[in-house]
Amino acid sequence: MTFMFKPRNETMNEELFRIPRFTYLSLRLFGKFVSRIFKPGNVDDALRRSKMGMSMVEFYSSALMILVLTVLILVVMDAFIIFIEPHLAFLTLAVSFLISVSVLAITLETPNSLTRRRRRRIDSVLTIAAGFFATMASADIPIDIIIRDLGESHQYGEISNECRSMWIRSELFGVDIISSIKDSIKTSPSIRFSEFLQGIVTSVNSGGDLKQYFVDKASQFQGELSTLIKQNSNSMSVLAESFVTVGVAFPLILLIIVGIVAFLSPTSPGGLISILILTVGVIIPAILMVFGYFFASTMGEIEL
């Protein structure tokens, strides 16, 4: 079930509360089975932190549906391949088994993967978000209005999503804003953001100066930013050096060596040509995709 934030004075459309068709069909087919087999556990916390908008039963039912569809597709493909090339039966079945296991593992790991991604995105904008809190508090704006306005400011990314969740719980479900903040402390994927929110709760409950707290935290995060930038630059440097070695030098040297051996070989170089094709068509693109993912993840750790 997906909740989307609407600006104040607007009515939420009931379409936003409907379960997606794929999830609904998965529940109809596997919901009862999942309810009997699986018990609430760590996956519930991961689903809340990842903001997937799914319960444990919905998640496992969808995972089983994805696995069944994958197996059906692979069975059809395997039957076609084995019919054409019977001697490839064992290899085809082995590859299909590995693909099925990989799809299931990736699907089950999705909540944790999304949680890690959300944590990086929250930490990357926490410094400028703290500045937003400090600026608004300096104008004597109440904390609930600050959270509402920050939730409407989409340029703050995942922190905006967290603030929208706090405001929705307070506005739609009648939860006071401090209790809503406490709920976000428990479900936030970022430890730094949870500590920031805990400081808000502590300041309000103890009658402390909330305005000064925001100013101090903004100064603290600003001071930490230079250290984070330096660490991020070092990580990028290591990745760049590794890419030159693994992504450029290694494939180039391999192509040169295989090409020379194929040219000097007295026999048919069919196998060596296959290695060249494999290197150009599979190895090099795979290396580029892996390094591209690491570069994008590393660059996303800091936002200025």
mmCIF file of C-alpha atoms in Angstrom:
data_model
loop_
_atom_site.group_PDB
_atom_site.id
_atom_site.type_symbol
_atom_site.label_atom_id
_atom_site.label_comp_id
_atom_site.label_asym_id
_atom_site.label_seq_id
_atom_site.Cartn_x
_atom_site.Cartn_y
_atom_site.Cartn_z
ATOM 1 C CA MET A 1 0.000 0.000 0.000
ATOM 2 C CA THR A 2 1.547 3.268 -1.122
ATOM 3 C CA PHE A 3 0.940 6.579 0.633
ATOM 4 C CA MET A 4 1.677 9.806 -1.201
ATOM 5 C CA PHE A 5 1.801 13.180 0.463
ATOM 6 C CA LYS A 6 -0.575 15.875 -0.736
ATOM 7 C CA PRO A 7 -0.226 19.561 0.119
ATOM 8 C CA ARG A 8 -2.448 20.812 2.911
ATOM 9 C CA ASN A 9 -6.092 21.672 2.181
ATOM 10 C CA GLU A 10 -6.285 18.936 -0.492
ATOM 11 C CA THR A 11 -8.112 15.634 -0.247
ATOM 12 C CA MET A 12 -6.244 12.412 -0.878
ATOM 13 C CA ASN A 13 -7.528 10.331 -3.741
ATOM 14 C CA GLU A 14 -8.601 6.856 -2.709
ATOM 15 C CA GLU A 15 -6.636 5.496 -5.684
ATOM 16 C CA LEU A 16 -3.474 6.052 -3.636
ATOM 17 C CA PHE A 17 -4.569 3.467 -1.099
ATOM 18 C CA ARG A 18 -5.203 0.621 -3.520
ATOM 19 C CA ILE A 19 -2.866 -2.360 -3.635
ATOM 20 C CA PRO A 20 -1.072 -2.779 -6.991
ATOM 21 C CA ARG A 21 -2.563 -5.483 -9.190
ATOM 22 C CA PHE A 22 0.568 -7.645 -9.150
ATOM 23 C CA THR A 23 0.660 -7.598 -5.351
ATOM 24 C CA TYR A 24 -3.080 -8.244 -5.162
ATOM 25 C CA LEU A 25 -2.801 -11.268 -7.461
ATOM 26 C CA SER A 26 0.182 -12.555 -5.455
ATOM 27 C CA LEU A 27 -1.842 -12.281 -2.262
ATOM 28 C CA ARG A 28 -4.752 -14.173 -3.789
ATOM 29 C CA LEU A 29 -2.474 -17.022 -4.892
ATOM 30 C CA PHE A 30 0.071 -17.256 -2.066
ATOM 31 C CA GLY A 31 -1.232 -15.081 0.785
ATOM 32 C CA LYS A 32 -2.634 -17.886 2.937
ATOM 33 C CA PHE A 33 0.434 -20.065 2.384
ATOM 34 C CA VAL A 34 2.781 -17.225 3.334
ATOM 35 C CA SER A 35 0.739 -16.387 6.436
ATOM 36 C CA ARG A 36 1.086 -19.967 7.697
ATOM 37 C CA ILE A 37 4.755 -20.477 6.829
ATOM 38 C CA PHE A 38 6.431 -17.136 7.533
ATOM 39 C CA LYS A 39 6.344 -15.338 10.852
ATOM 40 C CA PRO A 40 7.024 -11.639 11.523
ATOM 41 C CA GLY A 41 10.714 -10.943 11.924
ATOM 42 C CA ASN A 42 13.556 -8.774 10.712
ATOM 43 C CA VAL A 43 11.961 -8.410 7.295
ATOM 44 C CA ASP A 44 9.223 -6.225 8.822
ATOM 45 C CA ASP A 45 11.808 -3.727 10.064
ATOM 46 C CA ALA A 46 13.596 -3.791 6.721
ATOM 47 C CA LEU A 47 10.339 -3.171 4.846
ATOM 48 C CA ARG A 48 9.510 -0.187 7.043
ATOM 49 C CA ARG A 49 12.985 1.295 6.664
ATOM 50 C CA SER A 50 13.009 0.756 2.896
ATOM 51 C CA LYS A 51 9.594 2.462 2.441
ATOM 52 C CA MET A 52 8.474 -0.258 0.044
ATOM 53 C CA GLY A 53 4.903 0.166 1.256
ATOM 54 C CA MET A 54 4.391 -3.578 1.713
ATOM 55 C CA SER A 55 3.641 -5.866 4.604
ATOM 56 C CA MET A 56 5.542 -9.069 5.265
ATOM 57 C CA VAL A 57 2.805 -11.186 3.655
ATOM 58 C CA GLU A 58 2.659 -8.959 0.579
ATOM 59 C CA PHE A 59 6.439 -9.032 0.175
ATOM 60 C CA TYR A 60 6.847 -12.800 0.423
ATOM 61 C CA SER A 61 3.795 -13.388 -1.783
ATOM 62 C CA SER A 62 5.254 -11.111 -4.445
ATOM 63 C CA ALA A 63 8.626 -12.848 -4.148
ATOM 64 C CA LEU A 64 6.983 -16.243 -4.689
ATOM 65 C CA MET A 65 5.069 -14.881 -7.687
ATOM 66 C CA ILE A 66 8.279 -13.543 -9.229
ATOM 67 C CA LEU A 67 9.995 -16.897 -8.644
ATOM 68 C CA VAL A 68 7.119 -18.854 -10.217
ATOM 69 C CA LEU A 69 7.016 -16.605 -13.279
ATOM 70 C CA THR A 70 10.792 -16.878 -13.663
ATOM 71 C CA VAL A 71 10.694 -20.668 -13.440
ATOM 72 C CA LEU A 72 7.867 -20.881 -15.994
ATOM 73 C CA ILE A 73 9.737 -18.694 -18.460
ATOM 74 C CA LEU A 74 12.942 -20.686 -17.974
ATOM 75 C CA VAL A 75 11.107 -24.005 -18.426
ATOM 76 C CA VAL A 76 9.749 -22.855 -21.785
ATOM 77 C CA MET A 77 13.166 -21.601 -22.898
ATOM 78 C CA ASP A 78 14.908 -24.772 -21.677
ATOM 79 C CA ALA A 79 12.447 -27.000 -23.541
ATOM 80 C CA PHE A 80 13.087 -25.069 -26.743
ATOM 81 C CA ILE A 81 16.885 -25.177 -26.353
ATOM 82 C CA ILE A 82 16.970 -28.859 -25.410
ATOM 83 C CA PHE A 83 14.736 -29.705 -28.365
ATOM 84 C CA ILE A 84 17.213 -28.023 -30.729
ATOM 85 C CA GLU A 85 20.447 -29.039 -28.946
ATOM 86 C CA PRO A 86 19.853 -32.143 -26.754
ATOM 87 C CA HIS A 87 23.524 -32.364 -25.750
ATOM 88 C CA LEU A 88 23.198 -29.018 -23.949
ATOM 89 C CA ALA A 89 20.498 -30.293 -21.594
ATOM 90 C CA PHE A 90 22.645 -30.446 -18.439
ATOM 91 C CA LEU A 91 24.263 -27.052 -19.043
ATOM 92 C CA THR A 92 20.895 -25.454 -19.812
ATOM 93 C CA LEU A 93 19.277 -26.824 -16.653
ATOM 94 C CA ALA A 94 22.266 -25.803 -14.527
ATOM 95 C CA VAL A 95 22.187 -22.246 -15.858
ATOM 96 C CA SER A 96 18.417 -22.057 -15.341
ATOM 97 C CA PHE A 97 18.797 -23.234 -11.745
ATOM 98 C CA LEU A 98 21.439 -20.574 -11.073
ATOM 99 C CA ILE A 99 19.234 -17.888 -12.630
ATOM 100 C CA SER A 100 16.263 -18.942 -10.482
ATOM 101 C CA VAL A 101 18.345 -18.887 -7.300
ATOM 102 C CA SER A 102 19.821 -15.494 -8.248
ATOM 103 C CA VAL A 103 16.394 -13.981 -8.940
ATOM 104 C CA LEU A 104 15.073 -15.234 -5.604
ATOM 105 C CA ALA A 105 18.138 -13.994 -3.710
ATOM 106 C CA ILE A 106 17.975 -10.557 -5.350
ATOM 107 C CA THR A 107 14.238 -10.287 -4.640
ATOM 108 C CA LEU A 108 14.645 -11.202 -0.966
ATOM 109 C CA GLU A 109 17.574 -8.807 -0.627
ATOM 110 C CA THR A 110 15.626 -5.883 -2.128
ATOM 111 C CA PRO A 111 14.450 -4.397 1.228
ATOM 112 C CA ASN A 112 17.980 -4.357 2.647
ATOM 113 C CA SER A 113 19.357 -2.942 -0.606
ATOM 114 C CA LEU A 114 16.780 -0.150 -0.649
ATOM 115 C CA THR A 115 17.445 0.550 3.023
ATOM 116 C CA ARG A 116 21.165 1.003 2.367
ATOM 117 C CA ARG A 117 20.407 3.245 -0.604
ATOM 118 C CA ARG A 118 18.021 5.373 1.457
ATOM 119 C CA ARG A 119 20.592 5.652 4.250
ATOM 120 C CA ARG A 120 23.204 7.018 1.817
ATOM 121 C CA ARG A 121 20.723 9.487 0.338
ATOM 122 C CA ILE A 122 19.603 10.715 3.757
ATOM 123 C CA ASP A 123 23.156 11.182 4.996
ATOM 124 C CA SER A 124 24.116 13.001 1.781
ATOM 125 C CA VAL A 125 21.577 15.817 2.343
ATOM 126 C CA LEU A 126 21.499 15.863 6.136
ATOM 127 C CA THR A 127 23.852 18.857 6.315
ATOM 128 C CA ILE A 128 21.695 21.114 4.152
ATOM 129 C CA ALA A 129 18.502 19.792 5.792
ATOM 130 C CA ALA A 130 19.888 20.783 9.200
ATOM 131 C CA GLY A 131 20.486 24.236 7.763
ATOM 132 C CA PHE A 132 16.841 24.332 6.713
ATOM 133 C CA PHE A 133 15.754 23.444 10.248
ATOM 134 C CA ALA A 134 18.046 26.105 11.712
ATOM 135 C CA THR A 135 16.840 28.804 9.307
ATOM 136 C CA MET A 136 13.155 28.074 9.919
ATOM 137 C CA ALA A 137 13.634 27.826 13.694
ATOM 138 C CA SER A 138 15.411 31.197 13.704
ATOM 139 C CA ALA A 139 12.133 32.693 12.464
ATOM 140 C CA ASP A 140 10.310 31.110 15.440
ATOM 141 C CA ILE A 141 8.391 28.663 13.239
ATOM 142 C CA PRO A 142 6.968 25.664 15.197
ATOM 143 C CA ILE A 143 8.533 22.258 14.685
ATOM 144 C CA ASP A 144 5.423 20.729 13.114
ATOM 145 C CA ILE A 145 5.297 23.481 10.459
ATOM 146 C CA ILE A 146 9.019 23.043 9.787
ATOM 147 C CA ILE A 147 8.520 19.317 9.213
ATOM 148 C CA ARG A 148 5.503 19.972 6.986
ATOM 149 C CA ASP A 149 7.351 22.505 4.839
ATOM 150 C CA LEU A 150 10.429 20.303 4.608
ATOM 151 C CA GLY A 151 8.214 17.418 3.512
ATOM 152 C CA GLU A 152 6.902 19.579 0.676
ATOM 153 C CA SER A 153 10.440 20.572 -0.401
ATOM 154 C CA HIS A 154 11.294 17.682 -2.709
ATOM 155 C CA GLN A 155 14.863 18.895 -3.297
ATOM 156 C CA TYR A 156 15.810 17.352 0.050
ATOM 157 C CA GLY A 157 15.201 13.850 -1.306
ATOM 158 C CA GLU A 158 14.753 11.069 1.210
ATOM 159 C CA ILE A 159 14.673 13.471 4.158
ATOM 160 C CA SER A 160 11.621 15.060 2.533
ATOM 161 C CA ASN A 161 10.056 11.597 2.366
ATOM 162 C CA GLU A 162 10.766 11.043 6.051
ATOM 163 C CA CYS A 163 9.225 14.385 6.967
ATOM 164 C CA ARG A 164 6.181 13.688 4.794
ATOM 165 C CA SER A 165 5.686 10.437 6.698
ATOM 166 C CA MET A 166 5.839 12.298 10.026
ATOM 167 C CA TRP A 167 3.347 14.900 8.835
ATOM 168 C CA ILE A 168 0.969 12.298 7.371
ATOM 169 C CA ARG A 169 0.885 10.388 10.664
ATOM 170 C CA SER A 170 0.196 13.622 12.510
ATOM 171 C CA GLU A 171 -2.306 15.165 10.088
ATOM 172 C CA LEU A 172 -4.272 12.135 8.938
ATOM 173 C CA PHE A 173 -4.089 9.762 11.904
ATOM 174 C CA GLY A 174 -4.211 12.234 14.770
ATOM 175 C CA VAL A 175 -0.760 11.417 16.179
ATOM 176 C CA ASP A 176 0.993 14.320 17.865
ATOM 177 C CA ILE A 177 4.117 15.463 16.089
ATOM 178 C CA ILE A 178 6.519 14.322 18.837
ATOM 179 C CA SER A 179 5.115 10.791 18.813
ATOM 180 C CA SER A 180 5.358 10.823 15.004
ATOM 181 C CA ILE A 181 9.014 11.848 15.263
ATOM 182 C CA LYS A 182 9.619 9.002 17.730
ATOM 183 C CA ASP A 183 8.155 6.544 15.215
ATOM 184 C CA SER A 184 10.509 7.883 12.542
ATOM 185 C CA ILE A 185 13.458 7.446 14.913
ATOM 186 C CA LYS A 186 12.666 3.725 15.100
ATOM 187 C CA THR A 187 12.203 3.245 11.346
ATOM 188 C CA SER A 188 14.765 5.628 9.842
ATOM 189 C CA PRO A 189 17.574 3.810 7.981
ATOM 190 C CA SER A 190 20.093 6.521 8.919
ATOM 191 C CA ILE A 191 21.651 6.500 12.376
ATOM 192 C CA ARG A 192 22.749 10.133 11.996
ATOM 193 C CA PHE A 193 19.245 11.277 11.119
ATOM 194 C CA SER A 194 17.782 9.232 13.982
ATOM 195 C CA GLU A 195 20.173 10.928 16.407
ATOM 196 C CA PHE A 196 19.187 14.316 14.976
ATOM 197 C CA LEU A 197 15.495 13.542 15.505
ATOM 198 C CA GLN A 198 16.190 12.200 19.000
ATOM 199 C CA GLY A 199 17.799 15.506 19.848
ATOM 200 C CA ILE A 200 14.597 17.279 18.769
ATOM 201 C CA VAL A 201 12.501 15.072 21.045
ATOM 202 C CA THR A 202 14.891 15.537 23.960
ATOM 203 C CA SER A 203 14.957 19.317 23.531
ATOM 204 C CA VAL A 204 11.162 19.554 23.399
ATOM 205 C CA ASN A 205 10.576 17.237 26.384
ATOM 206 C CA SER A 206 13.220 18.919 28.536
ATOM 207 C CA GLY A 207 12.174 22.447 27.627
ATOM 208 C CA GLY A 208 15.491 23.167 25.958
ATOM 209 C CA ASP A 209 16.228 25.819 23.360
ATOM 210 C CA LEU A 210 15.217 24.095 20.134
ATOM 211 C CA LYS A 211 16.418 27.009 18.024
ATOM 212 C CA GLN A 212 19.917 26.795 19.483
ATOM 213 C CA TYR A 213 19.916 23.024 19.042
ATOM 214 C CA PHE A 214 19.281 23.366 15.305
ATOM 215 C CA VAL A 215 21.987 26.009 14.974
ATOM 216 C CA ASP A 216 24.496 23.824 16.824
ATOM 217 C CA LYS A 217 23.658 20.721 14.770
ATOM 218 C CA ALA A 218 23.900 22.694 11.517
ATOM 219 C CA SER A 219 27.352 23.932 12.565
ATOM 220 C CA GLN A 220 28.371 20.403 13.580
ATOM 221 C CA PHE A 221 27.258 18.856 10.296
ATOM 222 C CA GLN A 222 28.934 21.664 8.369
ATOM 223 C CA GLY A 223 32.176 20.947 10.191
ATOM 224 C CA GLU A 224 31.874 17.219 9.447
ATOM 225 C CA LEU A 225 31.220 17.937 5.777
ATOM 226 C CA SER A 226 34.879 18.682 4.995
ATOM 227 C CA THR A 227 35.912 15.329 6.471
ATOM 228 C CA LEU A 228 33.226 13.530 4.479
ATOM 229 C CA ILE A 229 34.315 15.292 1.298
ATOM 230 C CA LYS A 230 37.918 14.236 1.892
ATOM 231 C CA GLN A 231 36.887 10.609 2.501
ATOM 232 C CA ASN A 232 34.698 10.670 -0.592
ATOM 233 C CA SER A 233 37.540 12.085 -2.695
ATOM 234 C CA ASN A 234 39.892 9.347 -1.471
ATOM 235 C CA SER A 235 37.314 6.687 -2.336
ATOM 236 C CA MET A 236 36.871 8.146 -5.814
ATOM 237 C CA SER A 237 40.655 8.173 -6.300
ATOM 238 C CA VAL A 238 40.936 4.501 -5.349
ATOM 239 C CA LEU A 239 38.063 3.608 -7.676
ATOM 240 C CA ALA A 240 39.622 5.592 -10.512
ATOM 241 C CA GLU A 241 42.971 3.839 -10.097
ATOM 242 C CA SER A 242 41.263 0.451 -9.914
ATOM 243 C CA PHE A 243 39.264 1.221 -13.047
ATOM 244 C CA VAL A 244 42.410 2.135 -14.998
ATOM 245 C CA THR A 245 43.973 -1.184 -13.990
ATOM 246 C CA VAL A 246 40.992 -3.534 -14.181
ATOM 247 C CA GLY A 247 38.730 -1.767 -16.648
ATOM 248 C CA VAL A 248 41.287 -0.475 -19.152
ATOM 249 C CA ALA A 249 44.686 -2.148 -18.860
ATOM 250 C CA PHE A 250 43.491 -5.704 -18.156
ATOM 251 C CA PRO A 251 41.063 -6.032 -21.129
ATOM 252 C CA LEU A 252 43.542 -4.315 -23.466
ATOM 253 C CA ILE A 253 46.437 -6.589 -22.491
ATOM 254 C CA LEU A 254 44.167 -9.651 -22.680
ATOM 255 C CA LEU A 255 43.010 -8.733 -26.188
ATOM 256 C CA ILE A 256 46.589 -8.161 -27.351
ATOM 257 C CA ILE A 257 47.842 -11.463 -25.893
ATOM 258 C CA VAL A 258 44.951 -13.518 -27.270
ATOM 259 C CA GLY A 259 45.240 -11.807 -30.669
ATOM 260 C CA ILE A 260 48.963 -12.563 -30.920
ATOM 261 C CA VAL A 261 48.503 -16.172 -29.812
ATOM 262 C CA ALA A 262 45.684 -16.624 -32.330
ATOM 263 C CA PHE A 263 47.850 -15.155 -35.107
ATOM 264 C CA LEU A 264 50.833 -17.396 -34.289
ATOM 265 C CA SER A 265 48.829 -20.546 -33.600
ATOM 266 C CA PRO A 266 49.384 -23.284 -36.220
ATOM 267 C CA THR A 267 45.910 -24.710 -35.593
ATOM 268 C CA SER A 268 42.486 -23.198 -36.044
ATOM 269 C CA PRO A 269 42.095 -20.309 -33.579
ATOM 270 C CA GLY A 270 38.375 -20.872 -33.084
ATOM 271 C CA GLY A 271 38.644 -21.132 -29.306
ATOM 272 C CA LEU A 272 40.782 -18.025 -29.053
ATOM 273 C CA ILE A 273 38.365 -16.091 -31.225
ATOM 274 C CA SER A 274 35.586 -17.167 -28.858
ATOM 275 C CA ILE A 275 37.625 -15.745 -25.979
ATOM 276 C CA LEU A 276 37.962 -12.446 -27.859
ATOM 277 C CA ILE A 277 34.219 -12.316 -28.479
ATOM 278 C CA LEU A 278 33.531 -13.189 -24.840
ATOM 279 C CA THR A 279 35.901 -10.482 -23.652
ATOM 280 C CA VAL A 280 34.459 -7.763 -25.896
ATOM 281 C CA GLY A 281 30.801 -8.767 -25.559
ATOM 282 C CA VAL A 282 30.602 -9.831 -21.903
ATOM 283 C CA ILE A 283 33.660 -9.118 -19.743
ATOM 284 C CA ILE A 284 34.252 -5.488 -20.717
ATOM 285 C CA PRO A 285 30.553 -4.446 -20.454
ATOM 286 C CA ALA A 286 30.299 -6.259 -17.100
ATOM 287 C CA ILE A 287 33.377 -4.429 -15.772
ATOM 288 C CA LEU A 288 31.980 -1.096 -16.963
ATOM 289 C CA MET A 289 28.612 -1.726 -15.303
ATOM 290 C CA VAL A 290 30.197 -2.769 -11.993
ATOM 291 C CA PHE A 291 32.481 0.266 -11.860
ATOM 292 C CA GLY A 292 29.639 2.518 -12.993
ATOM 293 C CA TYR A 293 27.555 1.291 -10.060
ATOM 294 C CA PHE A 294 30.389 1.889 -7.581
ATOM 295 C CA PHE A 295 31.132 5.345 -8.999
ATOM 296 C CA ALA A 296 27.447 6.335 -8.804
ATOM 297 C CA SER A 297 27.143 5.010 -5.231
ATOM 298 C CA THR A 298 30.298 6.785 -4.084
ATOM 299 C CA MET A 299 29.355 10.093 -5.700
ATOM 300 C CA GLY A 300 25.898 9.884 -4.090
ATOM 301 C CA GLU A 301 27.349 9.812 -0.585
ATOM 302 C CA ILE A 302 27.919 13.584 -0.590
ATOM 303 C CA GLU A 303 25.641 16.336 -1.847
ATOM 304 C CA LEU A 304 26.782 19.935 -1.654
#
